Amino acid sequence: MAKVIAVANQKGGVGKTTTSINLGACLAVAEKKTLLIDLDPQGNASVGIGLEKENFLNANIYHALIGQKQLRDVVYDTELPYLKICPSDNNLAGAEIELVGALARESKLKTAIAGLREEYDYIIIDCPPSMGLLTVNALNSADSYLIPMQTEYFSMEGLTQLLANVRLIKSSLNPEIELEGVLLTMYDGRSNLHKQVAGEIRKHFQEKVFQSVIPRNVKLSESPSFGKPIILYDIESKGSEAYFSVAKEILVNERARSQMAAPPPPPADSQNQPQL
């Protein structure tokens, strides 16, 4: 059964798409069957993973949301055997308008994903930088949400707004959703401001902040223009090391949660117990 993680932040330019692509790629390299859903009408995750736009114009997440196609029919291969992608294009911007009057409009993506959960270990959703119907659908579908956050002052504002909206979704639509973690991105250890913001975030969220930090890295910025995740573009770069570390944290934490949730072993057969 797949774990669904929505990568969300209402502020743009904080590394959402970069995180979605590279987290998905690193989980795939760990041989976890992973599906990346591009839910941003800009379609940057689709192109950044290596798809050509003309190849999915008539079959992408937009067509699945409006009911023209099944989600499995708009899933494409990538260079990584364990990583698939459900792409998007700018038609998706119209989906929010088209779905306004639809029955259960907040659950369209959840319903679409339900048929694929058994086929994957992880489903990563790259959300648009707004709290519209698309992001609501993503958060309603997700088991957890991951917040990439640039270590700059104005990022704090976007974080506050997102958490307030998630509380509303948790109370009305998806009571099971939990915070996967806050991921510090574009971090410059030479900057006192970055250090200060990072310290404030860690103080507030404590263990919910990933120990891994994504640095400012030229190779990480270049890789989308070549249609490759960082591990295929430059596996030895600092950006590659950082996303491998994030994926490892998620896998370790998930294993720990599974062990805690596992039922205790049954008591030994009373017939084999020594008699007192």
PDB file of N, CA, C and O in Angstrom, residues 63-135:
ATOM      1  N   HIS A  63      -6.695  15.015 -17.624  1.00  0.00           N
ATOM      2  CA  HIS A  63      -7.705  14.110 -18.181  1.00  0.00           C
ATOM      3  C   HIS A  63      -8.192  13.115 -17.137  1.00  0.00           C
ATOM      4  O   HIS A  63      -9.351  12.693 -17.176  1.00  0.00           O
ATOM      5  N   ALA A  64      -7.335  12.761 -16.198  1.00  0.00           N
ATOM      6  CA  ALA A  64      -7.757  11.863 -15.120  1.00  0.00           C
ATOM      7  C   ALA A  64      -8.689  12.583 -14.142  1.00  0.00           C
ATOM      8  O   ALA A  64      -9.690  12.012 -13.687  1.00  0.00           O
ATOM      9  N   LEU A  65      -8.394  13.842 -13.840  1.00  0.00           N
ATOM     10  CA  LEU A  65      -9.211  14.583 -12.875  1.00  0.00           C
ATOM     11  C   LEU A  65     -10.607  14.878 -13.406  1.00  0.00           C
ATOM     12  O   LEU A  65     -11.580  14.874 -12.641  1.00  0.00           O
ATOM     13  N   ILE A  66     -10.727  15.139 -14.697  1.00  0.00           N
ATOM     14  CA  ILE A  66     -12.056  15.460 -15.235  1.00  0.00           C
ATOM     15  C   ILE A  66     -12.795  14.202 -15.695  1.00  0.00           C
ATOM     16  O   ILE A  66     -13.894  14.291 -16.239  1.00  0.00           O
ATOM     17  N   GLY A  67     -12.170  13.035 -15.485  1.00  0.00           N
ATOM     18  CA  GLY A  67     -12.867  11.780 -15.734  1.00  0.00           C
ATOM     19  C   GLY A  67     -12.774  11.236 -17.139  1.00  0.00           C
ATOM     20  O   GLY A  67     -13.442  10.256 -17.481  1.00  0.00           O
ATOM     21  N   GLN A  68     -11.933  11.842 -17.985  1.00  0.00           N
ATOM     22  CA  GLN A  68     -11.800  11.344 -19.362  1.00  0.00           C
ATOM     23  C   GLN A  68     -10.943  10.081 -19.441  1.00  0.00           C
ATOM     24  O   GLN A  68     -11.097   9.278 -20.357  1.00  0.00           O
ATOM     25  N   LYS A  69     -10.006   9.926 -18.481  1.00  0.00           N
ATOM     26  CA  LYS A  69      -9.119   8.769 -18.479  1.00  0.00           C
ATOM     27  C   LYS A  69      -8.912   8.271 -17.050  1.00  0.00           C
ATOM     28  O   LYS A  69      -9.095   9.016 -16.083  1.00  0.00           O
ATOM     29  N   GLN A  70      -8.522   7.011 -16.921  1.00  0.00           N
ATOM     30  CA  GLN A  70      -8.107   6.477 -15.640  1.00  0.00           C
ATOM     31  C   GLN A  70      -6.673   6.939 -15.341  1.00  0.00           C
ATOM     32  O   GLN A  70      -5.879   7.146 -16.264  1.00  0.00           O
ATOM     33  N   LEU A  71      -6.344   7.072 -14.069  1.00  0.00           N
ATOM     34  CA  LEU A  71      -5.020   7.548 -13.709  1.00  0.00           C
ATOM     35  C   LEU A  71      -3.929   6.631 -14.269  1.00  0.00           C
ATOM     36  O   LEU A  71      -2.890   7.111 -14.747  1.00  0.00           O
ATOM     37  N   ARG A  72      -4.140   5.323 -14.238  1.00  0.00           N
ATOM     38  CA  ARG A  72      -3.116   4.399 -14.726  1.00  0.00           C
ATOM     39  C   ARG A  72      -2.831   4.592 -16.220  1.00  0.00           C
ATOM     40  O   ARG A  72      -1.774   4.198 -16.717  1.00  0.00           O
ATOM     41  N   ASP A  73      -3.788   5.198 -16.940  1.00  0.00           N
ATOM     42  CA  ASP A  73      -3.607   5.404 -18.375  1.00  0.00           C
ATOM     43  C   ASP A  73      -2.822   6.667 -18.699  1.00  0.00           C
ATOM     44  O   ASP A  73      -2.531   6.938 -19.871  1.00  0.00           O
ATOM     45  N   VAL A  74      -2.481   7.454 -17.679  1.00  0.00           N
ATOM     46  CA  VAL A  74      -1.705   8.676 -17.906  1.00  0.00           C
ATOM     47  C   VAL A  74      -0.411   8.639 -17.092  1.00  0.00           C
ATOM     48  O   VAL A  74       0.117   9.671 -16.682  1.00  0.00           O
ATOM     49  N   VAL A  75       0.100   7.442 -16.861  1.00  0.00           N
ATOM     50  CA  VAL A  75       1.359   7.237 -16.150  1.00  0.00           C
ATOM     51  C   VAL A  75       2.434   6.841 -17.153  1.00  0.00           C
ATOM     52  O   VAL A  75       2.206   5.976 -18.001  1.00  0.00           O
ATOM     53  N   TYR A  76       3.605   7.474 -17.060  1.00  0.00           N
ATOM     54  CA  TYR A  76       4.679   7.278 -18.032  1.00  0.00           C
ATOM     55  C   TYR A  76       5.961   6.790 -17.344  1.00  0.00           C
ATOM     56  O   TYR A  76       6.197   7.091 -16.171  1.00  0.00           O
ATOM     57  N   ASP A  77       6.777   6.077 -18.107  1.00  0.00           N
ATOM     58  CA  ASP A  77       8.077   5.631 -17.612  1.00  0.00           C
ATOM     59  C   ASP A  77       9.056   6.800 -17.559  1.00  0.00           C
ATOM     60  O   ASP A  77       8.897   7.796 -18.280  1.00  0.00           O
ATOM     61  N   THR A  78      10.089   6.647 -16.727  1.00  0.00           N
ATOM     62  CA  THR A  78      11.216   7.587 -16.699  1.00  0.00           C
ATOM     63  C   THR A  78      12.498   6.789 -16.911  1.00  0.00           C
ATOM     64  O   THR A  78      12.466   5.575 -17.124  1.00  0.00           O
ATOM     65  N   GLU A  79      13.634   7.455 -16.818  1.00  0.00           N
ATOM     66  CA  GLU A  79      14.914   6.756 -16.974  1.00  0.00           C
ATOM     67  C   GLU A  79      15.173   5.778 -15.835  1.00  0.00           C
ATOM     68  O   GLU A  79      15.986   4.864 -15.977  1.00  0.00           O
ATOM     69  N   LEU A  80      14.506   5.972 -14.707  1.00  0.00           N
ATOM     70  CA  LEU A  80      14.701   5.103 -13.554  1.00  0.00           C
ATOM     71  C   LEU A  80      13.617   4.035 -13.534  1.00  0.00           C
ATOM     72  O   LEU A  80      12.425   4.363 -13.545  1.00  0.00           O
ATOM     73  N   PRO A  81      13.984   2.756 -13.492  1.00  0.00           N
ATOM     74  CA  PRO A  81      12.993   1.679 -13.590  1.00  0.00           C
ATOM     75  C   PRO A  81      11.907   1.718 -12.528  1.00  0.00           C
ATOM     76  O   PRO A  81      10.771   1.323 -12.795  1.00  0.00           O
ATOM     77  N   TYR A  82      12.226   2.204 -11.329  1.00  0.00           N
ATOM     78  CA  TYR A  82      11.255   2.204 -10.236  1.00  0.00           C
ATOM     79  C   TYR A  82      10.493   3.521 -10.121  1.00  0.00           C
ATOM     80  O   TYR A  82       9.703   3.685  -9.201  1.00  0.00           O
ATOM     81  N   LEU A  83      10.738   4.449 -11.023  1.00  0.00           N
ATOM     82  CA  LEU A  83      10.079   5.762 -10.961  1.00  0.00           C
ATOM     83  C   LEU A  83       9.183   5.974 -12.168  1.00  0.00           C
ATOM     84  O   LEU A  83       9.629   5.916 -13.313  1.00  0.00           O
ATOM     85  N   LYS A  84       7.895   6.241 -11.921  1.00  0.00           N
ATOM     86  CA  LYS A  84       6.932   6.597 -12.956  1.00  0.00           C
ATOM     87  C   LYS A  84       6.455   8.027 -12.695  1.00  0.00           C
ATOM     88  O   LYS A  84       6.569   8.548 -11.584  1.00  0.00           O
ATOM     89  N   ILE A  85       5.893   8.638 -13.732  1.00  0.00           N
ATOM     90  CA  ILE A  85       5.362   9.996 -13.558  1.00  0.00           C
ATOM     91  C   ILE A  85       4.009  10.141 -14.234  1.00  0.00           C
ATOM     92  O   ILE A  85       3.771   9.601 -15.325  1.00  0.00           O
ATOM     93  N   CYS A  86       3.139  10.867 -13.561  1.00  0.00           N
ATOM     94  CA  CYS A  86       1.867  11.299 -14.133  1.00  0.00           C
ATOM     95  C   CYS A  86       2.018  12.798 -14.415  1.00  0.00           C
ATOM     96  O   CYS A  86       2.048  13.597 -13.474  1.00  0.00           O
ATOM     97  N   PRO A  87       2.167  13.199 -15.674  1.00  0.00           N
ATOM     98  CA  PRO A  87       2.522  14.587 -15.996  1.00  0.00           C
ATOM     99  C   PRO A  87       1.320  15.528 -16.030  1.00  0.00           C
ATOM    100  O   PRO A  87       0.163  15.118 -15.921  1.00  0.00           O
ATOM    101  N   SER A  88       1.640  16.805 -16.200  1.00  0.00           N
ATOM    102  CA  SER A  88       0.592  17.826 -16.348  1.00  0.00           C
ATOM    103  C   SER A  88       1.028  18.850 -17.378  1.00  0.00           C
ATOM    104  O   SER A  88       2.208  18.953 -17.717  1.00  0.00           O
ATOM    105  N   ASP A  89       0.063  19.624 -17.853  1.00  0.00           N
ATOM    106  CA  ASP A  89       0.378  20.785 -18.679  1.00  0.00           C
ATOM    107  C   ASP A  89      -0.567  21.913 -18.283  1.00  0.00           C
ATOM    108  O   ASP A  89      -1.335  21.794 -17.333  1.00  0.00           O
ATOM    109  N   ASN A  90      -0.524  23.021 -19.018  1.00  0.00           N
ATOM    110  CA  ASN A  90      -1.285  24.196 -18.583  1.00  0.00           C
ATOM    111  C   ASN A  90      -2.792  24.025 -18.684  1.00  0.00           C
ATOM    112  O   ASN A  90      -3.545  24.858 -18.181  1.00  0.00           O
ATOM    113  N   ASN A  91      -3.283  22.969 -19.313  1.00  0.00           N
ATOM    114  CA  ASN A  91      -4.719  22.700 -19.297  1.00  0.00           C
ATOM    115  C   ASN A  91      -5.223  22.451 -17.876  1.00  0.00           C
ATOM    116  O   ASN A  91      -6.402  22.637 -17.589  1.00  0.00           O
ATOM    117  N   LEU A  92      -4.308  22.025 -17.009  1.00  0.00           N
ATOM    118  CA  LEU A  92      -4.691  21.726 -15.639  1.00  0.00           C
ATOM    119  C   LEU A  92      -5.207  22.970 -14.917  1.00  0.00           C
ATOM    120  O   LEU A  92      -6.010  22.863 -13.987  1.00  0.00           O
ATOM    121  N   ALA A  93      -4.760  24.145 -15.346  1.00  0.00           N
ATOM    122  CA  ALA A  93      -5.241  25.381 -14.726  1.00  0.00           C
ATOM    123  C   ALA A  93      -6.752  25.505 -14.879  1.00  0.00           C
ATOM    124  O   ALA A  93      -7.441  26.062 -14.007  1.00  0.00           O
ATOM    125  N   GLY A  94      -7.291  24.982 -15.976  1.00  0.00           N
ATOM    126  CA  GLY A  94      -8.730  25.046 -16.191  1.00  0.00           C
ATOM    127  C   GLY A  94      -9.509  24.029 -15.385  1.00  0.00           C
ATOM    128  O   GLY A  94     -10.733  24.154 -15.236  1.00  0.00           O
ATOM    129  N   ALA A  95      -8.811  23.027 -14.853  1.00  0.00           N
ATOM    130  CA  ALA A  95      -9.509  21.985 -14.107  1.00  0.00           C
ATOM    131  C   ALA A  95     -10.182  22.546 -12.865  1.00  0.00           C
ATOM    132  O   ALA A  95     -11.268  22.104 -12.476  1.00  0.00           O
ATOM    133  N   GLU A  96      -9.555  23.525 -12.227  1.00  0.00           N
ATOM    134  CA  GLU A  96     -10.144  24.104 -11.014  1.00  0.00           C
ATOM    135  C   GLU A  96     -11.496  24.736 -11.320  1.00  0.00           C
ATOM    136  O   GLU A  96     -12.438  24.631 -10.526  1.00  0.00           O
ATOM    137  N   ILE A  97     -11.600  25.375 -12.489  1.00  0.00           N
ATOM    138  CA  ILE A  97     -12.869  25.991 -12.884  1.00  0.00           C
ATOM    139  C   ILE A  97     -13.877  24.911 -13.271  1.00  0.00           C
ATOM    140  O   ILE A  97     -15.042  24.953 -12.872  1.00  0.00           O
ATOM    141  N   GLU A  98     -13.419  23.918 -14.016  1.00  0.00           N
ATOM    142  CA  GLU A  98     -14.318  22.858 -14.485  1.00  0.00           C
ATOM    143  C   GLU A  98     -14.872  22.026 -13.339  1.00  0.00           C
ATOM    144  O   GLU A  98     -15.982  21.495 -13.417  1.00  0.00           O
ATOM    145  N   LEU A  99     -14.101  21.901 -12.255  1.00  0.00           N
ATOM    146  CA  LEU A  99     -14.518  21.046 -11.148  1.00  0.00           C
ATOM    147  C   LEU A  99     -15.339  21.765 -10.083  1.00  0.00           C
ATOM    148  O   LEU A  99     -15.819  21.138  -9.139  1.00  0.00           O
ATOM    149  N   VAL A 100     -15.488  23.082 -10.224  1.00  0.00           N
ATOM    150  CA  VAL A 100     -16.185  23.853  -9.190  1.00  0.00           C
ATOM    151  C   VAL A 100     -17.567  23.289  -8.892  1.00  0.00           C
ATOM    152  O   VAL A 100     -17.973  23.166  -7.731  1.00  0.00           O
ATOM    153  N   GLY A 101     -18.287  22.921  -9.916  1.00  0.00           N
ATOM    154  CA  GLY A 101     -19.646  22.417  -9.704  1.00  0.00           C
ATOM    155  C   GLY A 101     -19.739  20.906  -9.617  1.00  0.00           C
ATOM    156  O   GLY A 101     -20.843  20.360  -9.530  1.00  0.00           O
ATOM    157  N   ALA A 102     -18.585  20.231  -9.625  1.00  0.00           N
ATOM    158  CA  ALA A 102     -18.595  18.766  -9.638  1.00  0.00           C
ATOM    159  C   ALA A 102     -18.903  18.207  -8.251  1.00  0.00           C
ATOM    160  O   ALA A 102     -18.552  18.793  -7.224  1.00  0.00           O
ATOM    161  N   LEU A 103     -19.553  17.061  -8.240  1.00  0.00           N
ATOM    162  CA  LEU A 103     -19.823  16.362  -6.987  1.00  0.00           C
ATOM    163  C   LEU A 103     -18.513  15.853  -6.400  1.00  0.00           C
ATOM    164  O   LEU A 103     -17.680  15.315  -7.112  1.00  0.00           O
ATOM    165  N   ALA A 104     -18.318  16.046  -5.087  1.00  0.00           N
ATOM    166  CA  ALA A 104     -17.099  15.599  -4.381  1.00  0.00           C
ATOM    167  C   ALA A 104     -15.843  16.120  -5.072  1.00  0.00           C
ATOM    168  O   ALA A 104     -14.879  15.382  -5.277  1.00  0.00           O
ATOM    169  N   ARG A 105     -15.854  17.398  -5.429  1.00  0.00           N
ATOM    170  CA  ARG A 105     -14.739  17.954  -6.197  1.00  0.00           C
ATOM    171  C   ARG A 105     -13.417  17.911  -5.443  1.00  0.00           C
ATOM    172  O   ARG A 105     -12.352  17.867  -6.048  1.00  0.00           O
ATOM    173  N   GLU A 106     -13.468  17.920  -4.100  1.00  0.00           N
ATOM    174  CA  GLU A 106     -12.239  17.891  -3.305  1.00  0.00           C
ATOM    175  C   GLU A 106     -11.623  16.501  -3.260  1.00  0.00           C
ATOM    176  O   GLU A 106     -10.510  16.324  -2.768  1.00  0.00           O
ATOM    177  N   SER A 107     -12.335  15.491  -3.776  1.00  0.00           N
ATOM    178  CA  SER A 107     -11.868  14.100  -3.672  1.00  0.00           C
ATOM    179  C   SER A 107     -11.552  13.466  -5.019  1.00  0.00           C
ATOM    180  O   SER A 107     -11.358  12.252  -5.092  1.00  0.00           O
ATOM    181  N   LYS A 108     -11.493  14.259  -6.076  1.00  0.00           N
ATOM    182  CA  LYS A 108     -11.252  13.698  -7.412  1.00  0.00           C
ATOM    183  C   LYS A 108      -9.908  12.974  -7.481  1.00  0.00           C
ATOM    184  O   LYS A 108      -9.803  11.867  -8.011  1.00  0.00           O
ATOM    185  N   LEU A 109      -8.870  13.587  -6.948  1.00  0.00           N
ATOM    186  CA  LEU A 109      -7.547  12.962  -6.995  1.00  0.00           C
ATOM    187  C   LEU A 109      -7.479  11.748  -6.073  1.00  0.00           C
ATOM    188  O   LEU A 109      -6.899  10.717  -6.428  1.00  0.00           O
ATOM    189  N   LYS A 110      -8.099  11.854  -4.905  1.00  0.00           N
ATOM    190  CA  LYS A 110      -8.107  10.735  -3.962  1.00  0.00           C
ATOM    191  C   LYS A 110      -8.755   9.506  -4.593  1.00  0.00           C
ATOM    192  O   LYS A 110      -8.257   8.376  -4.459  1.00  0.00           O
ATOM    193  N   THR A 111      -9.859   9.721  -5.288  1.00  0.00           N
ATOM    194  CA  THR A 111     -10.546   8.619  -5.956  1.00  0.00           C
ATOM    195  C   THR A 111      -9.679   8.032  -7.062  1.00  0.00           C
ATOM    196  O   THR A 111      -9.600   6.805  -7.234  1.00  0.00           O
ATOM    197  N   ALA A 112      -8.992   8.904  -7.806  1.00  0.00           N
ATOM    198  CA  ALA A 112      -8.138   8.437  -8.900  1.00  0.00           C
ATOM    199  C   ALA A 112      -6.959   7.617  -8.378  1.00  0.00           C
ATOM    200  O   ALA A 112      -6.593   6.591  -8.957  1.00  0.00           O
ATOM    201  N   ILE A 113      -6.385   8.067  -7.274  1.00  0.00           N
ATOM    202  CA  ILE A 113      -5.218   7.385  -6.707  1.00  0.00           C
ATOM    203  C   ILE A 113      -5.584   6.037  -6.101  1.00  0.00           C
ATOM    204  O   ILE A 113      -4.772   5.099  -6.103  1.00  0.00           O
ATOM    205  N   ALA A 114      -6.796   5.915  -5.589  1.00  0.00           N
ATOM    206  CA  ALA A 114      -7.197   4.708  -4.848  1.00  0.00           C
ATOM    207  C   ALA A 114      -6.916   3.426  -5.626  1.00  0.00           C
ATOM    208  O   ALA A 114      -6.473   2.424  -5.049  1.00  0.00           O
ATOM    209  N   GLY A 115      -7.117   3.458  -6.927  1.00  0.00           N
ATOM    210  CA  GLY A 115      -6.921   2.260  -7.729  1.00  0.00           C
ATOM    211  C   GLY A 115      -5.473   1.886  -7.960  1.00  0.00           C
ATOM    212  O   GLY A 115      -5.179   0.800  -8.466  1.00  0.00           O
ATOM    213  N   LEU A 116      -4.530   2.789  -7.591  1.00  0.00           N
ATOM    214  CA  LEU A 116      -3.108   2.534  -7.826  1.00  0.00           C
ATOM    215  C   LEU A 116      -2.303   2.336  -6.543  1.00  0.00           C
ATOM    216  O   LEU A 116      -1.114   2.003  -6.608  1.00  0.00           O
ATOM    217  N   ARG A 117      -2.926   2.529  -5.396  1.00  0.00           N
ATOM    218  CA  ARG A 117      -2.173   2.474  -4.144  1.00  0.00           C
ATOM    219  C   ARG A 117      -1.455   1.140  -3.943  1.00  0.00           C
ATOM    220  O   ARG A 117      -0.363   1.097  -3.383  1.00  0.00           O
ATOM    221  N   GLU A 118      -2.066   0.053  -4.380  1.00  0.00           N
ATOM    222  CA  GLU A 118      -1.466  -1.264  -4.168  1.00  0.00           C
ATOM    223  C   GLU A 118      -0.252  -1.498  -5.064  1.00  0.00           C
ATOM    224  O   GLU A 118       0.524  -2.417  -4.827  1.00  0.00           O
ATOM    225  N   GLU A 119      -0.093  -0.668  -6.082  1.00  0.00           N
ATOM    226  CA  GLU A 119       0.973  -0.899  -7.060  1.00  0.00           C
ATOM    227  C   GLU A 119       2.267  -0.160  -6.743  1.00  0.00           C
ATOM    228  O   GLU A 119       3.291  -0.395  -7.401  1.00  0.00           O
ATOM    229  N   TYR A 120       2.235   0.740  -5.754  1.00  0.00           N
ATOM    230  CA  TYR A 120       3.411   1.551  -5.456  1.00  0.00           C
ATOM    231  C   TYR A 120       3.729   1.520  -3.965  1.00  0.00           C
ATOM    232  O   TYR A 120       2.877   1.211  -3.126  1.00  0.00           O
ATOM    233  N   ASP A 121       4.985   1.873  -3.665  1.00  0.00           N
ATOM    234  CA  ASP A 121       5.397   2.056  -2.274  1.00  0.00           C
ATOM    235  C   ASP A 121       5.213   3.514  -1.843  1.00  0.00           C
ATOM    236  O   ASP A 121       4.842   3.788  -0.705  1.00  0.00           O
ATOM    237  N   TYR A 122       5.495   4.429  -2.774  1.00  0.00           N
ATOM    238  CA  TYR A 122       5.350   5.861  -2.486  1.00  0.00           C
ATOM    239  C   TYR A 122       4.709   6.571  -3.675  1.00  0.00           C
ATOM    240  O   TYR A 122       5.012   6.261  -4.833  1.00  0.00           O
ATOM    241  N   ILE A 123       3.817   7.505  -3.373  1.00  0.00           N
ATOM    242  CA  ILE A 123       3.257   8.417  -4.373  1.00  0.00           C
ATOM    243  C   ILE A 123       3.571   9.838  -3.902  1.00  0.00           C
ATOM    244  O   ILE A 123       3.168  10.239  -2.809  1.00  0.00           O
ATOM    245  N   ILE A 124       4.335  10.563  -4.711  1.00  0.00           N
ATOM    246  CA  ILE A 124       4.744  11.925  -4.382  1.00  0.00           C
ATOM    247  C   ILE A 124       3.937  12.890  -5.249  1.00  0.00           C
ATOM    248  O   ILE A 124       3.904  12.752  -6.471  1.00  0.00           O
ATOM    249  N   ILE A 125       3.276  13.870  -4.619  1.00  0.00           N
ATOM    250  CA  ILE A 125       2.467  14.844  -5.358  1.00  0.00           C
ATOM    251  C   ILE A 125       3.135  16.213  -5.296  1.00  0.00           C
ATOM    252  O   ILE A 125       3.337  16.774  -4.207  1.00  0.00           O
ATOM    253  N   ASP A 126       3.490  16.738  -6.455  1.00  0.00           N
ATOM    254  CA  ASP A 126       4.051  18.093  -6.546  1.00  0.00           C
ATOM    255  C   ASP A 126       2.900  19.079  -6.678  1.00  0.00           C
ATOM    256  O   ASP A 126       2.230  19.139  -7.709  1.00  0.00           O
ATOM    257  N   CYS A 127       2.651  19.845  -5.616  1.00  0.00           N
ATOM    258  CA  CYS A 127       1.502  20.763  -5.583  1.00  0.00           C
ATOM    259  C   CYS A 127       1.833  22.110  -6.209  1.00  0.00           C
ATOM    260  O   CYS A 127       2.987  22.545  -6.200  1.00  0.00           O
ATOM    261  N   PRO A 128       0.820  22.816  -6.712  1.00  0.00           N
ATOM    262  CA  PRO A 128       1.042  24.182  -7.190  1.00  0.00           C
ATOM    263  C   PRO A 128       1.254  25.133  -6.012  1.00  0.00           C
ATOM    264  O   PRO A 128       0.880  24.821  -4.877  1.00  0.00           O
ATOM    265  N   PRO A 129       1.844  26.308  -6.261  1.00  0.00           N
ATOM    266  CA  PRO A 129       2.122  27.262  -5.172  1.00  0.00           C
ATOM    267  C   PRO A 129       0.904  28.116  -4.822  1.00  0.00           C
ATOM    268  O   PRO A 129       0.957  29.350  -4.866  1.00  0.00           O
ATOM    269  N   SER A 130      -0.195  27.473  -4.484  1.00  0.00           N
ATOM    270  CA  SER A 130      -1.406  28.195  -4.081  1.00  0.00           C
ATOM    271  C   SER A 130      -2.299  27.215  -3.344  1.00  0.00           C
ATOM    272  O   SER A 130      -2.138  26.007  -3.449  1.00  0.00           O
ATOM    273  N   MET A 131      -3.266  27.748  -2.589  1.00  0.00           N
ATOM    274  CA  MET A 131      -4.203  26.876  -1.881  1.00  0.00           C
ATOM    275  C   MET A 131      -5.533  26.872  -2.623  1.00  0.00           C
ATOM    276  O   MET A 131      -6.564  27.260  -2.100  1.00  0.00           O
ATOM    277  N   GLY A 132      -5.490  26.421  -3.890  1.00  0.00           N
ATOM    278  CA  GLY A 132      -6.704  26.279  -4.680  1.00  0.00           C
ATOM    279  C   GLY A 132      -7.219  24.855  -4.597  1.00  0.00           C
ATOM    280  O   GLY A 132      -6.788  24.041  -3.776  1.00  0.00           O
ATOM    281  N   LEU A 133      -8.119  24.536  -5.491  1.00  0.00           N
ATOM    282  CA  LEU A 133      -8.759  23.220  -5.477  1.00  0.00           C
ATOM    283  C   LEU A 133      -7.771  22.095  -5.762  1.00  0.00           C
ATOM    284  O   LEU A 133      -7.925  20.986  -5.249  1.00  0.00           O
ATOM    285  N   LEU A 134      -6.743  22.357  -6.560  1.00  0.00           N
ATOM    286  CA  LEU A 134      -5.749  21.320  -6.849  1.00  0.00           C
ATOM    287  C   LEU A 134      -4.982  20.937  -5.592  1.00  0.00           C
ATOM    288  O   LEU A 134      -4.798  19.749  -5.294  1.00  0.00           O
ATOM    289  N   THR A 135      -4.527  21.928  -4.844  1.00  0.00           N
ATOM    290  CA  THR A 135      -3.785  21.635  -3.608  1.00  0.00           C
ATOM    291  C   THR A 135      -4.690  20.995  -2.570  1.00  0.00           C
ATOM    292  O   THR A 135      -4.272  20.087  -1.840  1.00  0.00           O
TER     293      THR A 135
END
